[in-house]
Structure formats: C-alpha cells, structure tokens
PDB file of C-alpha atoms in Angstrom:
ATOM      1  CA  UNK A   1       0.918  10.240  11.397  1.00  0.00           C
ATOM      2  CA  UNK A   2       1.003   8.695  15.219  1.00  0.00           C
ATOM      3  CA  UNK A   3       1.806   4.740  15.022  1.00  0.00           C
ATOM      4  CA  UNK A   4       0.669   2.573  17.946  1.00  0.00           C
ATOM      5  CA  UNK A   5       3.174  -0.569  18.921  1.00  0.00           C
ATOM      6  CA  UNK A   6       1.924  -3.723  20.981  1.00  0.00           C
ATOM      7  CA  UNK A   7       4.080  -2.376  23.900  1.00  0.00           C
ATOM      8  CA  UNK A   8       1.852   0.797  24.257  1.00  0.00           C
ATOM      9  CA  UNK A   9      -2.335  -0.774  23.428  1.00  0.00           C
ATOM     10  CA  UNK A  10      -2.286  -1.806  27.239  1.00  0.00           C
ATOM     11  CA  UNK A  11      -0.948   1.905  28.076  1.00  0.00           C
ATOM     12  CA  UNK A  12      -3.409   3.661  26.269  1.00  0.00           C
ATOM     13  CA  UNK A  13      -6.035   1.439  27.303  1.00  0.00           C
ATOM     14  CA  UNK A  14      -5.289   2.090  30.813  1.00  0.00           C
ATOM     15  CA  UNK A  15      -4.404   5.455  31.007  1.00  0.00           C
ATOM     16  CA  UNK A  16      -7.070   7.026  28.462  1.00  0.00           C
ATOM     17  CA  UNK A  17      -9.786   5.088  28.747  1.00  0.00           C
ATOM     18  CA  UNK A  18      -9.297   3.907  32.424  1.00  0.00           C
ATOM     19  CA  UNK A  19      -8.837  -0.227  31.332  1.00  0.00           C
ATOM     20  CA  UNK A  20     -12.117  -0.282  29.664  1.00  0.00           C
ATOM     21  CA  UNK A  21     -10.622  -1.134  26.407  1.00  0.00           C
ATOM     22  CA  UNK A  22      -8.569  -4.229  28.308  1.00  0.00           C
ATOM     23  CA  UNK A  23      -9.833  -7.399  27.941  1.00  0.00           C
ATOM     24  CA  UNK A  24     -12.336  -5.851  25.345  1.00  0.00           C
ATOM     25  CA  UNK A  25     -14.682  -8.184  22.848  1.00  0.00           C
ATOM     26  CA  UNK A  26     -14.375 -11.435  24.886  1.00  0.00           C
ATOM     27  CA  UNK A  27     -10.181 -11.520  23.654  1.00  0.00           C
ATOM     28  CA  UNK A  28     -10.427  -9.638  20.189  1.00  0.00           C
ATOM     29  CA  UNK A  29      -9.063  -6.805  21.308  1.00  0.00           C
ATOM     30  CA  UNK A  30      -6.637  -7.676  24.374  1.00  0.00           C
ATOM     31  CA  UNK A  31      -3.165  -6.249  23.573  1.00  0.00           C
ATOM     32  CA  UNK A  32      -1.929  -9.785  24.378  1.00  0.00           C
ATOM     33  CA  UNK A  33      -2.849 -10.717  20.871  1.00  0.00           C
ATOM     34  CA  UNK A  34      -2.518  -7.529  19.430  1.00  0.00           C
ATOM     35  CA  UNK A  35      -0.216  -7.549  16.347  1.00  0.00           C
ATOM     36  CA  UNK A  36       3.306  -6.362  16.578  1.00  0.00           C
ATOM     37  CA  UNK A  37       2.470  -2.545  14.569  1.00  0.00           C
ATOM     38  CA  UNK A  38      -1.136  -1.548  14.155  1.00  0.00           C
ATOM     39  CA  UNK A  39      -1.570   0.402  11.458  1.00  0.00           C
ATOM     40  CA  UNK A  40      -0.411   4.341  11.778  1.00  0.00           C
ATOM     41  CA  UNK A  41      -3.487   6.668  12.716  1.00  0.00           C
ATOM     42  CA  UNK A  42      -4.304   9.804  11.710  1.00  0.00           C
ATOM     43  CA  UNK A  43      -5.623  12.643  13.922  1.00  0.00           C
ATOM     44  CA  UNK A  44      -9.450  13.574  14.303  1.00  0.00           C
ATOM     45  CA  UNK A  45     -11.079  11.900  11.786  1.00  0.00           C
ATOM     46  CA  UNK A  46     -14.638  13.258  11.082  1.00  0.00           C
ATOM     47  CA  UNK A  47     -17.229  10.914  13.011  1.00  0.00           C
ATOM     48  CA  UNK A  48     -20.899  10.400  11.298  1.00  0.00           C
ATOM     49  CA  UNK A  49     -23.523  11.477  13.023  1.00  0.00           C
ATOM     50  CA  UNK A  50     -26.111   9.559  15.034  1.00  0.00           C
ATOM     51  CA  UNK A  51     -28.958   7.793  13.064  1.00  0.00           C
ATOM     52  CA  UNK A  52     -31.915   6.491  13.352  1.00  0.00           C
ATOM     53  CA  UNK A  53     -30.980   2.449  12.403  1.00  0.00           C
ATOM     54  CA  UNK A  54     -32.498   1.145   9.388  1.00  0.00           C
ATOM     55  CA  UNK A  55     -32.652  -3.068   9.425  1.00  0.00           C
ATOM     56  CA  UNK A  56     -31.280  -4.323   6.649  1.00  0.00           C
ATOM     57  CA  UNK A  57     -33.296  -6.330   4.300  1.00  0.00           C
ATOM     58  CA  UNK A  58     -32.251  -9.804   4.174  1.00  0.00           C
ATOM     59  CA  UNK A  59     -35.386 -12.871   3.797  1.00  0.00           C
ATOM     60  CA  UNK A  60     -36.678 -13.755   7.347  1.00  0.00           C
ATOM     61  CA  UNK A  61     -33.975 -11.855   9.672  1.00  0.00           C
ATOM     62  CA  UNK A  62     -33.898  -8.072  11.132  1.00  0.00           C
ATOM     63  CA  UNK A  63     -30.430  -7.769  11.613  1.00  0.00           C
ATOM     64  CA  UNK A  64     -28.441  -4.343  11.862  1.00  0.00           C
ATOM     65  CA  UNK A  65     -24.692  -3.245  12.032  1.00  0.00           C
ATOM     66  CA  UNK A  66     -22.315  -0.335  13.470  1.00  0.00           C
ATOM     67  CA  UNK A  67     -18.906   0.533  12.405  1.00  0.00           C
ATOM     68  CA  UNK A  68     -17.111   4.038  12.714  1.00  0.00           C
ATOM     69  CA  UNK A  69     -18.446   4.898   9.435  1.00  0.00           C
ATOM     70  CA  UNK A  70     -21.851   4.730  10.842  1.00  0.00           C
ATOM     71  CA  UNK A  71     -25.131   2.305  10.579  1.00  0.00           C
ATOM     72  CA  UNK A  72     -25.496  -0.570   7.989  1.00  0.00           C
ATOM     73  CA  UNK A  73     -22.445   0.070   6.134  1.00  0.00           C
ATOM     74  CA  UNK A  74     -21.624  -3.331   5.319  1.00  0.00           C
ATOM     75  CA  UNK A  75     -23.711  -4.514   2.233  1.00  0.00           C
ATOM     76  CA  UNK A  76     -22.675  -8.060   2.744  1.00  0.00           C
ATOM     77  CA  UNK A  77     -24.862  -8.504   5.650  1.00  0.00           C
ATOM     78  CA  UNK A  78     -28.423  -7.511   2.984  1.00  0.00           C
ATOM     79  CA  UNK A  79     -27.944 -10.792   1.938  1.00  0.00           C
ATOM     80  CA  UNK A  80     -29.778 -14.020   3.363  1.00  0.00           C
ATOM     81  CA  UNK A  81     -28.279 -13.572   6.833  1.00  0.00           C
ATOM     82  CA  UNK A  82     -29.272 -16.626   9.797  1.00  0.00           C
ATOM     83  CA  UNK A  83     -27.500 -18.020  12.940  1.00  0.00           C
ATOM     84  CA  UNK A  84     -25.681 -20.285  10.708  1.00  0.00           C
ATOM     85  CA  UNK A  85     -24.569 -18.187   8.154  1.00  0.00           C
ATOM     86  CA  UNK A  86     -22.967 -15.143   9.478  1.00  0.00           C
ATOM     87  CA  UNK A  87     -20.721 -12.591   7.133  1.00  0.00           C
ATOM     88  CA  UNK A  88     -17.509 -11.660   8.716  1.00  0.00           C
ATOM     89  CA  UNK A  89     -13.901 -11.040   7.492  1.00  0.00           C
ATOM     90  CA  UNK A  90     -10.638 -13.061   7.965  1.00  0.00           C
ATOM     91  CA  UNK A  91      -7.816 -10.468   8.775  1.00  0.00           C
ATOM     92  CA  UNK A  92      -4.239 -10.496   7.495  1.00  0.00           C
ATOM     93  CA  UNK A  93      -1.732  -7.904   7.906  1.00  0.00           C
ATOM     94  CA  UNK A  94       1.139  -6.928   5.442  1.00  0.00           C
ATOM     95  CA  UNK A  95       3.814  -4.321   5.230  1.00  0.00           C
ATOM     96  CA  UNK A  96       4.678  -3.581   2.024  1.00  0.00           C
ATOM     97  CA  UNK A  97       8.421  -2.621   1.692  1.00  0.00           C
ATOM     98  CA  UNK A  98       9.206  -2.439   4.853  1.00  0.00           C
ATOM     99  CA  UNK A  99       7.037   0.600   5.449  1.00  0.00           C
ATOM    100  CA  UNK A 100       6.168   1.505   8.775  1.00  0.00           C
ATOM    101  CA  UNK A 101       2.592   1.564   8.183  1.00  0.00           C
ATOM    102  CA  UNK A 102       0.810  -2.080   8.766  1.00  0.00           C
ATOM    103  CA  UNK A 103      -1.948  -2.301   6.104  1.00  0.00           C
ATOM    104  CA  UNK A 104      -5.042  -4.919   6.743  1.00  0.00           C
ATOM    105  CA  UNK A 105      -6.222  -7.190   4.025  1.00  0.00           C
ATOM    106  CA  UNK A 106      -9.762  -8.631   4.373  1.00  0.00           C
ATOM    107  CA  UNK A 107     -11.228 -11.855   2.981  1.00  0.00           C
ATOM    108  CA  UNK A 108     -14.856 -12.623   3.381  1.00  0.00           C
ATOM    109  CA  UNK A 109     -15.886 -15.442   5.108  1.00  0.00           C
ATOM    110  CA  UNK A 110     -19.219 -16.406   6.877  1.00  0.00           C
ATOM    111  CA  UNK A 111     -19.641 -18.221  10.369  1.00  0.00           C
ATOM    112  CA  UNK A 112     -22.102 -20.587  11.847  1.00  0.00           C
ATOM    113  CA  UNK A 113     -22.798 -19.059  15.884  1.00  0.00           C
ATOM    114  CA  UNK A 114     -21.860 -19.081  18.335  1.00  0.00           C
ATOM    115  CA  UNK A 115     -18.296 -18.545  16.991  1.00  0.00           C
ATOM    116  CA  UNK A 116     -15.210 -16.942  18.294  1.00  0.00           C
ATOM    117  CA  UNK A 117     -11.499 -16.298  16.893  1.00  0.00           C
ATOM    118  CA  UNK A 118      -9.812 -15.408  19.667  1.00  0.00           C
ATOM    119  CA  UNK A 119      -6.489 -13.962  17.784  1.00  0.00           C
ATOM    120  CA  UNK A 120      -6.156 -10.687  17.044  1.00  0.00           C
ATOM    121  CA  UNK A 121      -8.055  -9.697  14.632  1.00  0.00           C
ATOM    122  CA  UNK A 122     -10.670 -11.696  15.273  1.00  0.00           C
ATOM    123  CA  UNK A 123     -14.338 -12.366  16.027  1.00  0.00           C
ATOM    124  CA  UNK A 124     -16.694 -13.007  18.326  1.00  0.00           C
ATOM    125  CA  UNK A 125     -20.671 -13.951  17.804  1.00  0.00           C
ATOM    126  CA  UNK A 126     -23.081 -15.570  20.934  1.00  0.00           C
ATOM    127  CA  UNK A 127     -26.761 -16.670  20.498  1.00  0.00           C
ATOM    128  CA  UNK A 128     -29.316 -13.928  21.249  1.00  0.00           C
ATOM    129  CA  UNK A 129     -32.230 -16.231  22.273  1.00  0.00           C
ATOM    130  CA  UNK A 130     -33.538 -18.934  20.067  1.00  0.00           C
ATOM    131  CA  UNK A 131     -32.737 -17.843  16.906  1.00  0.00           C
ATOM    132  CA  UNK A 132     -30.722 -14.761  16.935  1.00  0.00           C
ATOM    133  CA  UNK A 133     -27.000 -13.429  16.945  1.00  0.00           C
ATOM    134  CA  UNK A 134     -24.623 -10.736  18.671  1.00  0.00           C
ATOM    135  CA  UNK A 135     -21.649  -9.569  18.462  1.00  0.00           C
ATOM    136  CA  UNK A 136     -18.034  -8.202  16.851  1.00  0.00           C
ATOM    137  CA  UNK A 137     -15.944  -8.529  13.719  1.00  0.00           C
ATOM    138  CA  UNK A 138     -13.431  -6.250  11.952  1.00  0.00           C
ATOM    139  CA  UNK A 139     -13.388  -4.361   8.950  1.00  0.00           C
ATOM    140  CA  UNK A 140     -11.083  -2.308   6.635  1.00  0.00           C
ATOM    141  CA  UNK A 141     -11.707   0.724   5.554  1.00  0.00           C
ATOM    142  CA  UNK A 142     -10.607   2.590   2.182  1.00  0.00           C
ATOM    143  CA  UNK A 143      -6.831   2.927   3.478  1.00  0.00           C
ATOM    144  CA  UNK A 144      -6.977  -0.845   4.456  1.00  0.00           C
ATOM    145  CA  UNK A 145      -6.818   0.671   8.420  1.00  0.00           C
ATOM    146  CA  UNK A 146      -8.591  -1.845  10.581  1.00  0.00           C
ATOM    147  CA  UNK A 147     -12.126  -0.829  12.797  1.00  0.00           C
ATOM    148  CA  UNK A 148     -14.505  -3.292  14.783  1.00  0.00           C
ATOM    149  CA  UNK A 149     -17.775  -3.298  13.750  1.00  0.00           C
ATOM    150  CA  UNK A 150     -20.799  -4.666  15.894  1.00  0.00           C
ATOM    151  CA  UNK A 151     -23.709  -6.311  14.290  1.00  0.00           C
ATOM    152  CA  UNK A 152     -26.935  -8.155  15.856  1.00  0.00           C
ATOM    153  CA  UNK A 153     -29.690 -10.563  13.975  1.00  0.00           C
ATOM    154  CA  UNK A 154     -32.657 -12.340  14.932  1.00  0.00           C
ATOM    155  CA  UNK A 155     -35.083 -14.262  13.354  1.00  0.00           C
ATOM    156  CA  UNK A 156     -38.501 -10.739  12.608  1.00  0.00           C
ATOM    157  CA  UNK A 157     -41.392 -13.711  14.101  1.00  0.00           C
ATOM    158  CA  UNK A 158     -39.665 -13.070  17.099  1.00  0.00           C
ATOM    159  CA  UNK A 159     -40.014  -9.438  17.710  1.00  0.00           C
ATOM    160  CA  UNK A 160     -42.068  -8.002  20.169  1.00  0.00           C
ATOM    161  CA  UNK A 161     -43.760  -5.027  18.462  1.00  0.00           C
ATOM    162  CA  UNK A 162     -46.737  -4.399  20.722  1.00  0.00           C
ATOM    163  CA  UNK A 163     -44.438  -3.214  24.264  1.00  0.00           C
ATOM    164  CA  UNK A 164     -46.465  -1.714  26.636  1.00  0.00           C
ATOM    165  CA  UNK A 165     -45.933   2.237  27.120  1.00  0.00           C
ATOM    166  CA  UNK A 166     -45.966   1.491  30.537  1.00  0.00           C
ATOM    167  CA  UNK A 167     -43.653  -1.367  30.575  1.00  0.00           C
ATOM    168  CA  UNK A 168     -42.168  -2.678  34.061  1.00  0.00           C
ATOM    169  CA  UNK A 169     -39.420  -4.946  33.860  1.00  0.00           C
ATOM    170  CA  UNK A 170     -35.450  -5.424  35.350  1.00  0.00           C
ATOM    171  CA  UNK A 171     -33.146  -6.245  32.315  1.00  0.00           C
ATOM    172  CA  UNK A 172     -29.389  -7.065  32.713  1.00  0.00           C
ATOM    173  CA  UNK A 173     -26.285  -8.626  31.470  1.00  0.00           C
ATOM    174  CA  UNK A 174     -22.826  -8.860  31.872  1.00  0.00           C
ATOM    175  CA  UNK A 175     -20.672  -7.713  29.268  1.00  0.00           C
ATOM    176  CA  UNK A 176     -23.937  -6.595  27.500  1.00  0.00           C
ATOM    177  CA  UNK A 177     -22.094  -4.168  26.215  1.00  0.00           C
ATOM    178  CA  UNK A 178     -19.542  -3.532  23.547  1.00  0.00           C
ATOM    179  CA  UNK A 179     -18.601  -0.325  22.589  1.00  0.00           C
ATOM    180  CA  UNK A 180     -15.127   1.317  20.538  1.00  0.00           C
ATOM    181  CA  UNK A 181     -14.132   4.660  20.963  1.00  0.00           C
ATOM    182  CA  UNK A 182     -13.329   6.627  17.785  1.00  0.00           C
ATOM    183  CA  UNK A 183     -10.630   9.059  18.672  1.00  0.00           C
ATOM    184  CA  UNK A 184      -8.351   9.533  21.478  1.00  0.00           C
ATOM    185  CA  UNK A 185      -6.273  12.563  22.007  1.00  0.00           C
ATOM    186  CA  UNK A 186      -5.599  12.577  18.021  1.00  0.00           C
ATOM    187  CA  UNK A 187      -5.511   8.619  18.035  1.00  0.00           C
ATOM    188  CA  UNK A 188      -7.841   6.433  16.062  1.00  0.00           C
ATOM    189  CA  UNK A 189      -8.564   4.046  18.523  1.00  0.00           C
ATOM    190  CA  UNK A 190     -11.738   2.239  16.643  1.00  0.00           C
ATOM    191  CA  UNK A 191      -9.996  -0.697  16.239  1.00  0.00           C
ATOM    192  CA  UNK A 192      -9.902  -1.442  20.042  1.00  0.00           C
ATOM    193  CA  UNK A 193     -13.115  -2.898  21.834  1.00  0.00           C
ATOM    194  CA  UNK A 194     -14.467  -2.670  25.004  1.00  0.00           C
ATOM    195  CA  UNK A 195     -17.191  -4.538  26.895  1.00  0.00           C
ATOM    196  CA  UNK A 196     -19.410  -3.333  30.005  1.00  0.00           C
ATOM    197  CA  UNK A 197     -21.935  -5.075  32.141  1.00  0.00           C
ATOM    198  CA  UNK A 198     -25.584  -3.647  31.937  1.00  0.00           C
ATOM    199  CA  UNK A 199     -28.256  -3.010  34.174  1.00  0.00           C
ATOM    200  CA  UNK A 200     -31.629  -1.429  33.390  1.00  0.00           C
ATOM    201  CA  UNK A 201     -34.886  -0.963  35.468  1.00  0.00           C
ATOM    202  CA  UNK A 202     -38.289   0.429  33.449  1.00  0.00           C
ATOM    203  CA  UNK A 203     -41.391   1.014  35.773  1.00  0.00           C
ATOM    204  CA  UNK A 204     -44.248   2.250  34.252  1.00  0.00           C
ATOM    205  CA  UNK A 205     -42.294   3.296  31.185  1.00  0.00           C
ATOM    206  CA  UNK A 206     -39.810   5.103  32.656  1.00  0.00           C
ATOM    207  CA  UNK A 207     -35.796   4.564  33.283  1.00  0.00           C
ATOM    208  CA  UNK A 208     -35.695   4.135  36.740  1.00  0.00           C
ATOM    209  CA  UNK A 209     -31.958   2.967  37.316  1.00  0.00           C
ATOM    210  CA  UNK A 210     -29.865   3.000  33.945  1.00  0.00           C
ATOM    211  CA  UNK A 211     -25.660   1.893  34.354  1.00  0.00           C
ATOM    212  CA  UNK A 212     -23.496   0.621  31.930  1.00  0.00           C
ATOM    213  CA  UNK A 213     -20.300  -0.540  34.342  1.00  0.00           C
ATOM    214  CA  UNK A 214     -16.683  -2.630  34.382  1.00  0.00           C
ATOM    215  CA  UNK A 215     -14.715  -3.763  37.448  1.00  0.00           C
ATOM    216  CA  UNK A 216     -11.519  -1.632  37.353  1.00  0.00           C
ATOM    217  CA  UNK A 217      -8.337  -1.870  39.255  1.00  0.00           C
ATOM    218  CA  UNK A 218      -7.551   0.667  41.546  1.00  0.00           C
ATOM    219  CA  UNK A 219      -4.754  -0.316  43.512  1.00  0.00           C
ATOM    220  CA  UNK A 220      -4.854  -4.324  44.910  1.00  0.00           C
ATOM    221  CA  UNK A 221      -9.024  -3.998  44.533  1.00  0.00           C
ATOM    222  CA  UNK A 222     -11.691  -4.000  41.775  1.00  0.00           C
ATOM    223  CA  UNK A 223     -14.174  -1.071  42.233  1.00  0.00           C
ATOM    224  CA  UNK A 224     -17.248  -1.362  40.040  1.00  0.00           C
ATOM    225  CA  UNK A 225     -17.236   2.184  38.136  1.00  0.00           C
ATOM    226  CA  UNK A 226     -19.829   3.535  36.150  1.00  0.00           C
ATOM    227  CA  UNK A 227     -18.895   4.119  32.050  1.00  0.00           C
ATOM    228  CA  UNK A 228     -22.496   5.397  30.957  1.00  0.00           C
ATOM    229  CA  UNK A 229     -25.744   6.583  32.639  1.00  0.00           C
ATOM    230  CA  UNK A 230     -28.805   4.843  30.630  1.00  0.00           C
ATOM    231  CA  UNK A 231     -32.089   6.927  30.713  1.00  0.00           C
ATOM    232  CA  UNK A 232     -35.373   7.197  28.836  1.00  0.00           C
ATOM    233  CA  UNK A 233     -35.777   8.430  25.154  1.00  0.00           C
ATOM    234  CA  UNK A 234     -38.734   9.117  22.933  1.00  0.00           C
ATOM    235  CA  UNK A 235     -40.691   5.697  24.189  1.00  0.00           C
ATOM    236  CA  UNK A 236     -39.472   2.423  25.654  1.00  0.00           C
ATOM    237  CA  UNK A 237     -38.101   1.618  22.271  1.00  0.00           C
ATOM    238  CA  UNK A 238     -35.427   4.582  22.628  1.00  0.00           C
ATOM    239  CA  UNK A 239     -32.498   4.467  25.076  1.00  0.00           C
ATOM    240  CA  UNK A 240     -30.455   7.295  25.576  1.00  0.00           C
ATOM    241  CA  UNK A 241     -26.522   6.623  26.350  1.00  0.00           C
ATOM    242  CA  UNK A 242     -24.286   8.829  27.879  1.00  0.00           C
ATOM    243  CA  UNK A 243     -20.640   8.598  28.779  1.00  0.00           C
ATOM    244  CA  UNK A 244     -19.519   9.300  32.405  1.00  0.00           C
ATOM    245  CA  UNK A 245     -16.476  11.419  34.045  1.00  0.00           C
ATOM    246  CA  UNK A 246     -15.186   7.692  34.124  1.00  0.00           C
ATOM    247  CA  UNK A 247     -14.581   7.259  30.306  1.00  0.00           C
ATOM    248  CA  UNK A 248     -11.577   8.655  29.469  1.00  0.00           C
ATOM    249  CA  UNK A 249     -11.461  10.846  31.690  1.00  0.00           C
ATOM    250  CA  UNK A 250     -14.860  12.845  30.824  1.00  0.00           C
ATOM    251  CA  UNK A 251     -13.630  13.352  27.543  1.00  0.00           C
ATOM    252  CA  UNK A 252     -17.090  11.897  25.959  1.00  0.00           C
ATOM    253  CA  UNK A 253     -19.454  13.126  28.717  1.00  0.00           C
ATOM    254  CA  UNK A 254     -21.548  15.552  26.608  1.00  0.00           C
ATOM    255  CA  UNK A 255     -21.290  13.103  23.856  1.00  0.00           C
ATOM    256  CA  UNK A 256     -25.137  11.201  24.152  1.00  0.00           C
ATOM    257  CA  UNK A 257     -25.637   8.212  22.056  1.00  0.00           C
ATOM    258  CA  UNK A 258     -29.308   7.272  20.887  1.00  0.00           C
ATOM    259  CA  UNK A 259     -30.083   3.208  20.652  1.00  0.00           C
ATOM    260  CA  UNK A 260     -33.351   2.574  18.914  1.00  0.00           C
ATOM    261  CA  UNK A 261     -33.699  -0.913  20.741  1.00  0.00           C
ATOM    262  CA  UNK A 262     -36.183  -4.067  19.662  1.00  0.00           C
ATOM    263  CA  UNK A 263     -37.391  -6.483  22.282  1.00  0.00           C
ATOM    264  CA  UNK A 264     -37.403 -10.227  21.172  1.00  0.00           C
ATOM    265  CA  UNK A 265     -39.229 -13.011  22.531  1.00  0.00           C
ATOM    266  CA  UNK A 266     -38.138 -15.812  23.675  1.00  0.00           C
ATOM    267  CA  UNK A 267     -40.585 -18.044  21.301  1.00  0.00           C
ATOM    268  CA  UNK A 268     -42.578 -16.779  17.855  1.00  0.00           C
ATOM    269  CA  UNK A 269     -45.962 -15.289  20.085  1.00  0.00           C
ATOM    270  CA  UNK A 270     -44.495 -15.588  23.698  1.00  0.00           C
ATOM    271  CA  UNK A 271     -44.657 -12.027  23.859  1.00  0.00           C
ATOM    272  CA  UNK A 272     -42.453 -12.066  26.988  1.00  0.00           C
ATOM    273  CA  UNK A 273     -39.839  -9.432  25.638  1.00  0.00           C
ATOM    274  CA  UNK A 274     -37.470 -11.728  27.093  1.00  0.00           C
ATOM    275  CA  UNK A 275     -34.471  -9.873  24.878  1.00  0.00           C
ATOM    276  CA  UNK A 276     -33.323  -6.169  24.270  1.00  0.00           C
ATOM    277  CA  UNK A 277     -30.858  -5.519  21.493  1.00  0.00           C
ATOM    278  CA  UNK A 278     -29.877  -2.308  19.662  1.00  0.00           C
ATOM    279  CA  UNK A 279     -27.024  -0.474  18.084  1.00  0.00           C
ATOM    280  CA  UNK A 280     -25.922   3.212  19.162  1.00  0.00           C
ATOM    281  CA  UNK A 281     -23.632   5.627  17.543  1.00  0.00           C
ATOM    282  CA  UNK A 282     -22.422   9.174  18.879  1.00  0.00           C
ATOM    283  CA  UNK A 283     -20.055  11.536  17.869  1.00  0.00           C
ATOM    284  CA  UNK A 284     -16.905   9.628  19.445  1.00  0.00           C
ATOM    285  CA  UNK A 285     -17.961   6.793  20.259  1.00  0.00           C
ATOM    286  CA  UNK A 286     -20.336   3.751  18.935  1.00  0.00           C
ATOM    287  CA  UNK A 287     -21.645   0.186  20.344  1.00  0.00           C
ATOM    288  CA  UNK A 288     -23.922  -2.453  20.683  1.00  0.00           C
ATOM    289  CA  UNK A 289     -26.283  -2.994  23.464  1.00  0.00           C
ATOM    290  CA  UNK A 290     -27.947  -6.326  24.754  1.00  0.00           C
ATOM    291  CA  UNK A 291     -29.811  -7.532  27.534  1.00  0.00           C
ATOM    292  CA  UNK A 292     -32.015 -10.138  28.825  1.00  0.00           C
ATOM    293  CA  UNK A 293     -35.045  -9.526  31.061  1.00  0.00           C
ATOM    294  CA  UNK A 294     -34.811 -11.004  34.777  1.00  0.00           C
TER     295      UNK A 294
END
C-alpha cells in the first residue's frame, strides 16, 4: 500500500504529470491545502470503460456526472437538481487509532452556484449560461478513499438539439477543462484535479484545430504545451479526446476519451449554441469539458 504525504502532491504533480495537476480545480486540489496524509493508495485499480452518458432524470434539468467509477454514479444528483440547489459532499478526514491510513467521511450537503470551498477537500461550481452549472466536488468511495467527481446541469429548454451537420463556429475557454488522472505509476491519483484551457474550431462540421493546453514552467518562462489533441467523432455532438506526449510523459497517449457534448443556448429558442458542455471518461483518465462560442 503506497501513502502520499503533503510534502510529495507538488512532486508528483510536477514530475508525473508535468504541473498539470498544480493549481488544479480553481484551489481544490493545490497541495497548499492538501491535508497532512491522503489516504494510502493501492496499485492499478481496474478503470470502467468509456460510455455513452446517460442524463440523469431529475424535473426540468439535464444534468450528468463523472467520477473514477464511471458516468452517473451518484444517485443524489436524480433528484430535483437547479442552480440553486446543487448536491455535493462536506469532507472530513479521520484516522482511526493512529493508523497510517487517512479515511474520508462524507456528509451531504447541497449548494446554491456559483459556489466554491477553497480548502482541501473542497468544491467548486460556476454558472454555465443563464441557467446552468459546472464543475467539481469529492466523493468517497467504498473504502472511504477520496476521488473528484465532475458534474454539469442546465436548465433541457435550453438545449440546442437541431446543430447543423455542417456547423462553423470558434469555441474556447480557459480552464474549460478539468480532468483527474486515475493511476500513476501504481498511484491512485483520482483525487487530484487538473484544469486546461480549450480551444476548438468546427468548419463545415469538421474539427479543424482541436487543443486542450496549460502554461507550464520550464525554466524562468511559461511555454503553452499541449495536454490533448481534440478532433471529430461520430457528428458534431461527439468529440474525441486524446492525451499528448505532454501528459505524463505519454503515458496516456493511446488512451482516447469520447465526450458526447450538448450545445446550450444562451436563451430558451435563441438557438445560438452559445455553450458546449460534456463529460468524457477513458481508461486512465476522466473529465469535464466546457466551452463558450466566440
């Protein structure tokens, strides 16, 4: 069993996944505020695989979630889900006779967004449009280890169901996306997050110029560095996500992720597309994509 300390998250983000994870969430996962012993990981645990997302039902919302246990997991979010009533989790830790092991107890809570707890564990939810929601939380799972989970919601008059085939249009936004690795050289490392900035050109249909990116450090610079390639799927509703040689050094770069993506308006019949949001899960990796048309 391999135990991660405070001292060593800012290591392991840096030298494994090249500082993506740094900084990750908006502040839920920078190993500032990480707690003193996260709990101990075990090696190579077995990753679902990719599905095809499945809103879950709750009154006048489409809303949809991603965790390391896969797609809509979390049955608390089937209930009557809004901008101002949002299920998350407060986080405590314990160690129970002073074992080494830190184990995470959860307490449901909702929040009204845009909302963020900035210590770790925390949360962090910004408006999507009008009337919609994005963001992270974290979870325990059955051994009471912690994970982030990503979720969206908007309000279904919103969402542009009629997109054009051919679509043309320039979306973008930074720190668009937020994405956890699941594994790391035998670590669990789901209960980090990382955020990207996201730029995506269609014309006629078609990905023209797809990049996920971060600013990283090299030296006394920042060089912008690609993290995943973005091309075209099945239709313009279907993004397909693929690491670089830049994550982790490559480790992930067979490892494609499919987002089934909805476009929202800006206003119930606008039918501007003004919004893209989606969920996308791969074999070691999972996220949550957003952007907003130009």
């Amino acid at each position: 069993m391999k135990h991660i300390h405070k001292g060593s998250l800012s290591l392991l983000c840096l030298s494994l996944l090249l500082a993506a994870c740094s900084g990750g969430g908006g502040g839920g996962s920078n190993s500032n505020n990480a707690p003193q012993n996260p709990p101990g990981r075990g090696g190579n645990p077995q990753a679902p695989a990719p599905q095809s997302p499945n809103p879950q039902n709750n009154g006048g919302y489409i809303v949809g979630t991603q965790g390391k246990e896969g797609q809509n997991k979390d049955t608390r979010w089937n209930a009557n889900i809004n901008k101002g009533s949002v299920p998350v989790y407060n986080i405590t830790a314990t160690r129970p006779g002073n074992q080494g092991k830190t184990l995470f107890e959860k307490t449901p809570t909702t929040i009204k967004v845009p909302a963020e707890q900035k210590t770790y564990p925390g949360y962090k939810f910004e408006a999507l449009g009008c009337d919609g929601f994005y963001g992270y939380y974290f979870d325990t799972d059955a051994n009471k280890d912690l994970f982030v989970v990503y979720g969206y919601g908007f309000n279904k008059d919103l969402e542009s169901k009629n997109v054009p085939a051919d679509m043309t249009a320039d979306y973008v936004k930074k720190d668009g996306f937020l994405f956890s690795v699941r594994n790391v050289q035998g670590i669990d490392t789901s209960f980090l997050a990382a955020k990207a900035d996201v730029v995506i050109q269609f014309k006629n249909g078609k990905i023209t110029r797809g990049e996920i990116t971060r600013d990283i450090r090299e030296g006394d610079s920042l060089k912008n560095t690609q993290l995943f390639k973005v091309e075209s799927g099945n239709s313009v509703n279907q993004l397909v996500i693929t690491p670089t040689d830049n994550l982790s050094k490559g480790r992930f770069k067979e490892d494609k992720g499919i987002a089934e993506v909805h476009y929202v308006d800006s206003s119930k019949g606008a039918n501007d597309r003004k919004y893209l949001i989606g969920t996308v899960d791969a074999k070691g990796w999972y996220g949550i994509l957003s952007a907003e048309k130009n």
